[in-house]
PDB file of C-alpha atoms in Angstrom:
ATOM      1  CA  UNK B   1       0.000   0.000   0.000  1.00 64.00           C
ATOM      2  CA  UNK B   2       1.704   3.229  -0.818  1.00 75.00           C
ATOM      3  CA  UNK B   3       2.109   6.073   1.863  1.00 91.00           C
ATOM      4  CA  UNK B   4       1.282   9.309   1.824  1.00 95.00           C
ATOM      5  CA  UNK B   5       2.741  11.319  -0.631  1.00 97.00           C
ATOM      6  CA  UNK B   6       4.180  14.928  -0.528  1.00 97.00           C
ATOM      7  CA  UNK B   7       5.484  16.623  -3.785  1.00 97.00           C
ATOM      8  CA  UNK B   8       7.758  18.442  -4.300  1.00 98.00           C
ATOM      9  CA  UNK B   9      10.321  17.143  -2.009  1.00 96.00           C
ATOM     10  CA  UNK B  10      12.365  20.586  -2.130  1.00 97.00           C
ATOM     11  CA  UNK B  11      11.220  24.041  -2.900  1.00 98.00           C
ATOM     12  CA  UNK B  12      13.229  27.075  -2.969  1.00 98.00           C
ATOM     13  CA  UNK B  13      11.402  30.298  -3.941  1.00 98.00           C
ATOM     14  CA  UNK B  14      11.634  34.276  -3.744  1.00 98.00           C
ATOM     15  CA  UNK B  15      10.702  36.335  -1.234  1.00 98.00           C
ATOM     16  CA  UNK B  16       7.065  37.585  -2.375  1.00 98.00           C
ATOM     17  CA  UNK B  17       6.388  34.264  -4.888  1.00 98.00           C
ATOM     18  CA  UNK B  18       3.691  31.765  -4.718  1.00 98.00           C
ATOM     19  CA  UNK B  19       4.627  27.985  -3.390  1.00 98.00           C
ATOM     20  CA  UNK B  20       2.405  25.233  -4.278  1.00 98.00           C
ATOM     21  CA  UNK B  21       2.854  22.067  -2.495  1.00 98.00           C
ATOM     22  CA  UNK B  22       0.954  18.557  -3.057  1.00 98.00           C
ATOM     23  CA  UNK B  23      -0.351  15.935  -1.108  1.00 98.00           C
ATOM     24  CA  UNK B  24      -1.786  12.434  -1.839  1.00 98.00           C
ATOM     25  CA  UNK B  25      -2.992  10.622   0.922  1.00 96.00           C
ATOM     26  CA  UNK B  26      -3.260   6.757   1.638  1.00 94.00           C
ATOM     27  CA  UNK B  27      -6.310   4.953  -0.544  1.00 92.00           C
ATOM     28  CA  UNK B  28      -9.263   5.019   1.217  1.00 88.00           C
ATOM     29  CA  UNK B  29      -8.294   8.119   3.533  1.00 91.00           C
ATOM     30  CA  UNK B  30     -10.344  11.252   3.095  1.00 92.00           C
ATOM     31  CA  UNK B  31      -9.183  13.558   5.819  1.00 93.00           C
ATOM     32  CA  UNK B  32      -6.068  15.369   4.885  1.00 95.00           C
ATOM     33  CA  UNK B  33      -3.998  18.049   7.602  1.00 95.00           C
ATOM     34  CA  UNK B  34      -1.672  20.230   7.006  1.00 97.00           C
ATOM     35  CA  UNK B  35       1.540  20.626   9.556  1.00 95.00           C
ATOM     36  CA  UNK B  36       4.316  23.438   9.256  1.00 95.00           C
ATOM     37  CA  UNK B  37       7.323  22.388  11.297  1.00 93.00           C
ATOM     38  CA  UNK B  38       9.995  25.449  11.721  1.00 89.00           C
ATOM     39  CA  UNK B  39      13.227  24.988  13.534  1.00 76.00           C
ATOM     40  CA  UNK B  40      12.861  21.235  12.981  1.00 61.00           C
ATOM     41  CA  UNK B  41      10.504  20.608  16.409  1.00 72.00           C
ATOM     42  CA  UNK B  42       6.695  21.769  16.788  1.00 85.00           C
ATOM     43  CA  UNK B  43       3.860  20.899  14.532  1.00 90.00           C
ATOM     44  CA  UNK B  44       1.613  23.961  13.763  1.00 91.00           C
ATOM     45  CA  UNK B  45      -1.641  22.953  12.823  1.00 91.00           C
ATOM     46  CA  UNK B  46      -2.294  24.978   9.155  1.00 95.00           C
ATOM     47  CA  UNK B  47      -5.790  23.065   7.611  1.00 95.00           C
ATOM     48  CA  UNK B  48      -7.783  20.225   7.806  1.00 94.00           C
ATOM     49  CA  UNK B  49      -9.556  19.026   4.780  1.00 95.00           C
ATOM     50  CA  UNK B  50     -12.437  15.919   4.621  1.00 92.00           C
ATOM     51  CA  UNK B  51     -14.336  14.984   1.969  1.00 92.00           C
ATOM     52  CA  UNK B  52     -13.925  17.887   0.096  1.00 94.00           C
ATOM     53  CA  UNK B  53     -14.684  20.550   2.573  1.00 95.00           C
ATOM     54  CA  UNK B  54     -11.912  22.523   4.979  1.00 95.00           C
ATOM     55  CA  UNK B  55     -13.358  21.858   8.667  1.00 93.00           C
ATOM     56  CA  UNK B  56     -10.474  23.409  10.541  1.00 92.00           C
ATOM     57  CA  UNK B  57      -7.780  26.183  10.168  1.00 94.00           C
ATOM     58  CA  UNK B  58      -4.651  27.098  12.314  1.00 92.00           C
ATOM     59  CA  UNK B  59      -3.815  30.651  13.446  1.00 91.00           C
ATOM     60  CA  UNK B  60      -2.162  31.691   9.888  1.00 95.00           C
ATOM     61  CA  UNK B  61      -2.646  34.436   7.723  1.00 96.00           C
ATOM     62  CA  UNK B  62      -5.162  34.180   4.960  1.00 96.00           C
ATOM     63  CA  UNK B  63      -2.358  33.811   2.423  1.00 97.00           C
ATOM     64  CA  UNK B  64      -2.115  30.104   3.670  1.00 98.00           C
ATOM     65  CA  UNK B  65      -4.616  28.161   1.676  1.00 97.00           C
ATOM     66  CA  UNK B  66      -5.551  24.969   0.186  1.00 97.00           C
ATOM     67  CA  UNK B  67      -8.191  23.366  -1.212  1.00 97.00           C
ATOM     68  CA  UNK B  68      -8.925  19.056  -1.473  1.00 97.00           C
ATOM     69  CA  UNK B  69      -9.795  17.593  -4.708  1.00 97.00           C
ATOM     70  CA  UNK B  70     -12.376  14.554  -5.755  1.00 96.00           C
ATOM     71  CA  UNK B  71     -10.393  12.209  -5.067  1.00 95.00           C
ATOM     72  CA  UNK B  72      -9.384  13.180  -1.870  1.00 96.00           C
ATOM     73  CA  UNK B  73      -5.660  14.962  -2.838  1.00 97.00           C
ATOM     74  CA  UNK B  74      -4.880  18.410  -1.646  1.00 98.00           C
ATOM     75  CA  UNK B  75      -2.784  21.800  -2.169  1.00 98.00           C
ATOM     76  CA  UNK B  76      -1.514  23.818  -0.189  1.00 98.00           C
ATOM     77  CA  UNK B  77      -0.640  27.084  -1.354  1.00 98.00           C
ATOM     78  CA  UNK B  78       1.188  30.009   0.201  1.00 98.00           C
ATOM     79  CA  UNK B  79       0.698  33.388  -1.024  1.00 98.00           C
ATOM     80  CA  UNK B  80       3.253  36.338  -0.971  1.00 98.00           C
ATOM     81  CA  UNK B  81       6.170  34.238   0.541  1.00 98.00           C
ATOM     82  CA  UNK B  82       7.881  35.465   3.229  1.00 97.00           C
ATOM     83  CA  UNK B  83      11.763  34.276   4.780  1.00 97.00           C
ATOM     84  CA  UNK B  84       9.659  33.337   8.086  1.00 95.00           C
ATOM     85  CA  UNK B  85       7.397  31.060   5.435  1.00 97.00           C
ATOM     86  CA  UNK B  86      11.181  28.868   5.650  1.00 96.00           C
ATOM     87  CA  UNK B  87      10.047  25.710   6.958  1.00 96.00           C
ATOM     88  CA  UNK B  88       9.319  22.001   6.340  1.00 95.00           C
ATOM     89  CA  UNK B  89       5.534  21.401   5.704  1.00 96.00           C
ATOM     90  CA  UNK B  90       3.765  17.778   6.549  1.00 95.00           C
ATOM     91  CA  UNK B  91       1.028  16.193   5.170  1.00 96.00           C
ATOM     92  CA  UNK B  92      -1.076  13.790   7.529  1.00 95.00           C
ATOM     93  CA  UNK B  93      -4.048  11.695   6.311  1.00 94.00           C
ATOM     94  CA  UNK B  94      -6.304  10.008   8.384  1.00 89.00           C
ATOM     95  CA  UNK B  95      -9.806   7.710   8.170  1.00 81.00           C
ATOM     96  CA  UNK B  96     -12.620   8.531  10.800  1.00 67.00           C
ATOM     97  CA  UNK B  97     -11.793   4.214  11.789  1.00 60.00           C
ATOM     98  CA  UNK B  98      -8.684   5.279  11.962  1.00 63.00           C
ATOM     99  CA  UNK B  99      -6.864   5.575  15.463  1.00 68.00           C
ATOM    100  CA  UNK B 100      -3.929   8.432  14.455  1.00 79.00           C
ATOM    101  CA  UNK B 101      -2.377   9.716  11.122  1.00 88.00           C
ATOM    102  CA  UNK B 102      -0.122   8.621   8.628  1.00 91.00           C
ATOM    103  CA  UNK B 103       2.495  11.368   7.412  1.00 93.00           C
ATOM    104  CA  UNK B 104       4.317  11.889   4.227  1.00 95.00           C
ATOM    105  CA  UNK B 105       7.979  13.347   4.304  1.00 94.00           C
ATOM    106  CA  UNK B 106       7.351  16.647   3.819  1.00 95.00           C
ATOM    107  CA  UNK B 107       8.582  19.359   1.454  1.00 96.00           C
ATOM    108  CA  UNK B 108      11.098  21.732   2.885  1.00 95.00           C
ATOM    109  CA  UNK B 109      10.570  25.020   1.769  1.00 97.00           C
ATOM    110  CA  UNK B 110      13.120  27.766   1.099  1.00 97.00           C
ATOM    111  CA  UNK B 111      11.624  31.349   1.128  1.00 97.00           C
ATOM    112  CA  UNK B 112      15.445  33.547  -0.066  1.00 97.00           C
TER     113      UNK B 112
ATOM    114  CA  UNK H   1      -9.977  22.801  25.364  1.00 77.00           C
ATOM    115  CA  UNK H   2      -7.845  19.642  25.207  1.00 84.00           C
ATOM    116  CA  UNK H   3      -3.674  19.966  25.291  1.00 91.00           C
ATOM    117  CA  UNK H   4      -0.950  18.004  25.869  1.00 95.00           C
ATOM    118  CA  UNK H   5       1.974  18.864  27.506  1.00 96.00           C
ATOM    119  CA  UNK H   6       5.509  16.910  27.232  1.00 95.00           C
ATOM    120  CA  UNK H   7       8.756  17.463  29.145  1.00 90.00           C
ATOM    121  CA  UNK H   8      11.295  19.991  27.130  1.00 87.00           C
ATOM    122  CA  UNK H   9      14.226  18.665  25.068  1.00 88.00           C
ATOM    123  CA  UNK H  10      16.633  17.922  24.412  1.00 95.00           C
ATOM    124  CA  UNK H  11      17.368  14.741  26.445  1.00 96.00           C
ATOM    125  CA  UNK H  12      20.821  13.488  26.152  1.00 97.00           C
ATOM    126  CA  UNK H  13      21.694  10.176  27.230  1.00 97.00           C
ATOM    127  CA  UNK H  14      24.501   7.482  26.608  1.00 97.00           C
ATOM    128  CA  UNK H  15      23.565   4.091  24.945  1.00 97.00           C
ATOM    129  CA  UNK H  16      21.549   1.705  27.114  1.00 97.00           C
ATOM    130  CA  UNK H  17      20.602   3.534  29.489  1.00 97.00           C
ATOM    131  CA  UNK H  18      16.707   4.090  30.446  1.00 98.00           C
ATOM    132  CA  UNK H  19      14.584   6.395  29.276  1.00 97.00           C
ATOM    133  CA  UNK H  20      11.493   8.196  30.386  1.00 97.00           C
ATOM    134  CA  UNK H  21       9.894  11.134  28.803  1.00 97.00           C
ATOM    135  CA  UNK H  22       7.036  12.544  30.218  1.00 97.00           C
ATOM    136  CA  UNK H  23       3.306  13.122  28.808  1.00 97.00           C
ATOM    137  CA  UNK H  24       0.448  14.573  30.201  1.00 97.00           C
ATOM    138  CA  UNK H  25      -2.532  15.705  28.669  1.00 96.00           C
ATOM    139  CA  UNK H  26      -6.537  17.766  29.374  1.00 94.00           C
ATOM    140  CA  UNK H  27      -9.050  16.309  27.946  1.00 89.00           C
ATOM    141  CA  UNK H  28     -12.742  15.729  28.263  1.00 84.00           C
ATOM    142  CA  UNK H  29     -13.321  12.317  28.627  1.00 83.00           C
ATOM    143  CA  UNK H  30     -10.818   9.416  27.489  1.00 85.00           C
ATOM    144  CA  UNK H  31      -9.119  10.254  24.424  1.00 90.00           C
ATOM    145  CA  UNK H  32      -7.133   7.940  22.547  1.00 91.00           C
ATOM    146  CA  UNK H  33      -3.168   8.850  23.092  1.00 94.00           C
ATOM    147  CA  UNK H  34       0.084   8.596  20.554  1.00 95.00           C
ATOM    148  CA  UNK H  35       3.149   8.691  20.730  1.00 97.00           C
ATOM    149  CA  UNK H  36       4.827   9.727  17.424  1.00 96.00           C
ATOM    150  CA  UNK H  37       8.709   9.645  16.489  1.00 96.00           C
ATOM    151  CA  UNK H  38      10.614  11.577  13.550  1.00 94.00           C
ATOM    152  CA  UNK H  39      13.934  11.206  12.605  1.00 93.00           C
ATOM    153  CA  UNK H  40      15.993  13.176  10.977  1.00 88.00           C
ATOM    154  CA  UNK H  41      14.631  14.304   7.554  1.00 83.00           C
ATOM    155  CA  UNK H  42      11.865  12.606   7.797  1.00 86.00           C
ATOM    156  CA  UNK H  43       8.062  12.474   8.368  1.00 88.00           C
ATOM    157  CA  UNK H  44       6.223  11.378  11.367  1.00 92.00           C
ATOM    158  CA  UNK H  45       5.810   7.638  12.401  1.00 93.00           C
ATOM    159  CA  UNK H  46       3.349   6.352  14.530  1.00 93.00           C
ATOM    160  CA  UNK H  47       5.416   4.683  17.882  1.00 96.00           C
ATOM    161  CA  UNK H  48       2.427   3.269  19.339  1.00 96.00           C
ATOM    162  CA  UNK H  49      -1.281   4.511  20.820  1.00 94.00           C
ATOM    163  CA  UNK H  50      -3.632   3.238  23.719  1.00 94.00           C
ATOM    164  CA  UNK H  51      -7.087   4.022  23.556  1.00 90.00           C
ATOM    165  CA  UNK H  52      -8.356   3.315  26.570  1.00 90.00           C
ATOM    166  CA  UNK H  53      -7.599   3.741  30.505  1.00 92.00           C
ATOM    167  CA  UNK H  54      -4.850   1.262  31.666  1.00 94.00           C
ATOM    168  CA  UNK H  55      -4.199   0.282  27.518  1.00 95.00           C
ATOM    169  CA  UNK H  56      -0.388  -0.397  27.620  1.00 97.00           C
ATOM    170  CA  UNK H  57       1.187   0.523  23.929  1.00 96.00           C
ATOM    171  CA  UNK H  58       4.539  -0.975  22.772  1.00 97.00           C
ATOM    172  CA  UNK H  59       6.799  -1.565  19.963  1.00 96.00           C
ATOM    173  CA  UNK H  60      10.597  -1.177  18.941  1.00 95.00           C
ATOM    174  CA  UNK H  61      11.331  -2.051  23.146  1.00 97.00           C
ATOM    175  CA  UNK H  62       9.229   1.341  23.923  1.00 98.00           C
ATOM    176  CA  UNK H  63       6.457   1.184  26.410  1.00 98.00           C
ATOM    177  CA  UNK H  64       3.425   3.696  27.516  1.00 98.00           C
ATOM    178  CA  UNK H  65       0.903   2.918  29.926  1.00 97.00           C
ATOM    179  CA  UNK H  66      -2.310   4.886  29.431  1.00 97.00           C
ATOM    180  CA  UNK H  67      -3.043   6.607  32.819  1.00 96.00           C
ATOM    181  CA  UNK H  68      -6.166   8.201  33.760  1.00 93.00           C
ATOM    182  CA  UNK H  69      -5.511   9.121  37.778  1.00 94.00           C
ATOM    183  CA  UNK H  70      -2.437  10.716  36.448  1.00 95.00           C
ATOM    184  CA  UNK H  71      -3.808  12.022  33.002  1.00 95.00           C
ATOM    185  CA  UNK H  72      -0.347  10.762  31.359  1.00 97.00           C
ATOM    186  CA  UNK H  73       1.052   8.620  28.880  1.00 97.00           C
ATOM    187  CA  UNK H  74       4.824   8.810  29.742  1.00 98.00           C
ATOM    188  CA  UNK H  75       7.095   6.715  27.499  1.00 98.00           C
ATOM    189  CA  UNK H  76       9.435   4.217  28.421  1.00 98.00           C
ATOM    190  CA  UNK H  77      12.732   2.179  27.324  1.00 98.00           C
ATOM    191  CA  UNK H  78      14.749   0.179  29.191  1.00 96.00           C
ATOM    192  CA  UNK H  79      17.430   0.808  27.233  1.00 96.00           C
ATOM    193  CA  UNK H  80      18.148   2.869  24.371  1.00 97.00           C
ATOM    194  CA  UNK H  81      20.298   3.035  21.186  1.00 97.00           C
ATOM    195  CA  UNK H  82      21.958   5.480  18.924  1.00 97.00           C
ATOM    196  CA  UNK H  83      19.387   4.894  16.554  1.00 96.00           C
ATOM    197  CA  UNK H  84      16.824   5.940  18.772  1.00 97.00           C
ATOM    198  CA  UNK H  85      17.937   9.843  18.251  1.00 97.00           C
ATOM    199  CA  UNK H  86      14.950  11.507  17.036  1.00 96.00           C
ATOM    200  CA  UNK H  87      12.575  14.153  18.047  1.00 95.00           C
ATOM    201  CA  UNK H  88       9.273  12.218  19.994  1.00 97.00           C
ATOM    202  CA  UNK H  89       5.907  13.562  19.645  1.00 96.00           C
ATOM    203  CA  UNK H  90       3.101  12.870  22.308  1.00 96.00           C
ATOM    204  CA  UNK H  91      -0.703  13.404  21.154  1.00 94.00           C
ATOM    205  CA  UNK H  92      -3.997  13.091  21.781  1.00 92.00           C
ATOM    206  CA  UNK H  93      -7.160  12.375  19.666  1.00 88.00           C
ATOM    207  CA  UNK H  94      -9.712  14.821  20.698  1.00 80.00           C
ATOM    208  CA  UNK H  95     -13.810  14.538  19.531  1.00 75.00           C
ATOM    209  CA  UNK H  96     -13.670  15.542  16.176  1.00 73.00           C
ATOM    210  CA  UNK H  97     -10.827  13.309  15.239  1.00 74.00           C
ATOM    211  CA  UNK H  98      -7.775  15.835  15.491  1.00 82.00           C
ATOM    212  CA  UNK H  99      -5.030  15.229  17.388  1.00 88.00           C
ATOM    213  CA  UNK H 100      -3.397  17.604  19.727  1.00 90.00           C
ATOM    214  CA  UNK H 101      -0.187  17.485  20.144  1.00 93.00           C
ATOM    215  CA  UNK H 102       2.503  18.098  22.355  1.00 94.00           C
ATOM    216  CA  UNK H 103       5.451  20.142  21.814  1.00 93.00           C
ATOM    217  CA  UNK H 104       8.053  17.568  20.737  1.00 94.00           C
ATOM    218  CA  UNK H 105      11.138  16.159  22.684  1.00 96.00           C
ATOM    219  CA  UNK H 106      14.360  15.781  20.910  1.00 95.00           C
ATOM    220  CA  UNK H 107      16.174  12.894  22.386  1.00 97.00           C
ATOM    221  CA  UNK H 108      20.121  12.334  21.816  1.00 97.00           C
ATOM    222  CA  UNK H 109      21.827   8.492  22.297  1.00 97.00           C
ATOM    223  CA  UNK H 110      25.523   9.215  22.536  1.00 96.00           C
ATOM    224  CA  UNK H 111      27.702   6.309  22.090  1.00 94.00           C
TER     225      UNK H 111
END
């Protein structure tokens, strides 16, 4: 069964760009959350996506966004980057029969 | 609302000797509890869960008894290894199926 998946693996962007990063979660999973991790320790909650819909956000600006597609895949998309925006960002998806998530590896974001 | 709370990092330790680090958590009711490693570079792994009162979790010689007089979830190992270096994530599963999570210990195994 393949994990969950997080692409690109590496981003490095400008100061002010757009990022787009990608998540596909395990088969069968249709909740999808989305993790920054700065300074390699704790997990800030960003989004949570199921079926479709976003049922939770973090405390981030509204130039953190995402959206979850039909067949249960998300984006996550960061607006006007900012250096502080420098971070490693997790994907976690998750069943409702499902005791705890399953993570991809992340994409580690540069913001120069 | 619930939180969890876990003792600060990092831990340093030399091989084989025992480990402890400490979990407690608010919740209403009984949530399920996790404990979660990451190693270097990588993504989070799921160490091991209990999901009720008195549930002991294990795997990889680590050990966490679910404790609801105490409200914690401490983890254990008798006796750890270089490879064990990671950071260690405690969490709980609150009502809506989130989990909260604690702050993250870094643990260092010197040789």
């Amino acid at each position: 069964e393949a994990g969950v998946t997080q692409s690109p693996t590496h981003l490095i962007k400008t100061r002010g760009q757009q990022a787009t990063l990608r998540c596909s979660p395990i088969s069968g999973h249709t909740s999808v959350y989305w993790y920054q991790q700065a300074l390699g320790l704790g997990l800030q909650f960003l989004l949570w996506y199921d079926e479709g819909e976003e049922r939770n956000r973090g405390n981030f600006p509204p130039r953190f966004s995402g959206r979850q597609f039909p067949n249960y895949s998300s984006e996550l998309n960061v607006n006007a980057l900012e250096l502080e925006d420098s971070a490693l960002y997790l994907c976690a998806s998750s069943s409702s029969t499902l005791y705890g998530y399953t993570f991809g590896s992340g994409t580690r974001l540069t913001v120069v | 609302g619930n939180s969890v709370t876990q003792m600060e990092g990092p831990v340093t330790l030399s091989e084989e000797a025992f480990l402890t680090i400490n979990c407690t958590y608010t919740a209403t009711g009984y949530p399920s509890l996790f404990w979660y490693v990451q190693y270097p570079g990588e993504g989070l792994q799921l160490l091991l869960k209990a999901t009720k009162a008195d549930d002991k979790g294990s795997n990889k010689g680590f050990e966490a008894t679910y404790r609801k007089e105490t409200t914690s979830f401490h983890l254990e190992k008798g006796s750890v290894q270089v490879s064990d270096s990671a950071v260690y994530f405690c969490a709980s599963r609150d009502s809506n199926y989130q989990l909260i999570w604690g702050a993250g210990t870094k643990l260092i195994i010197k040789p």
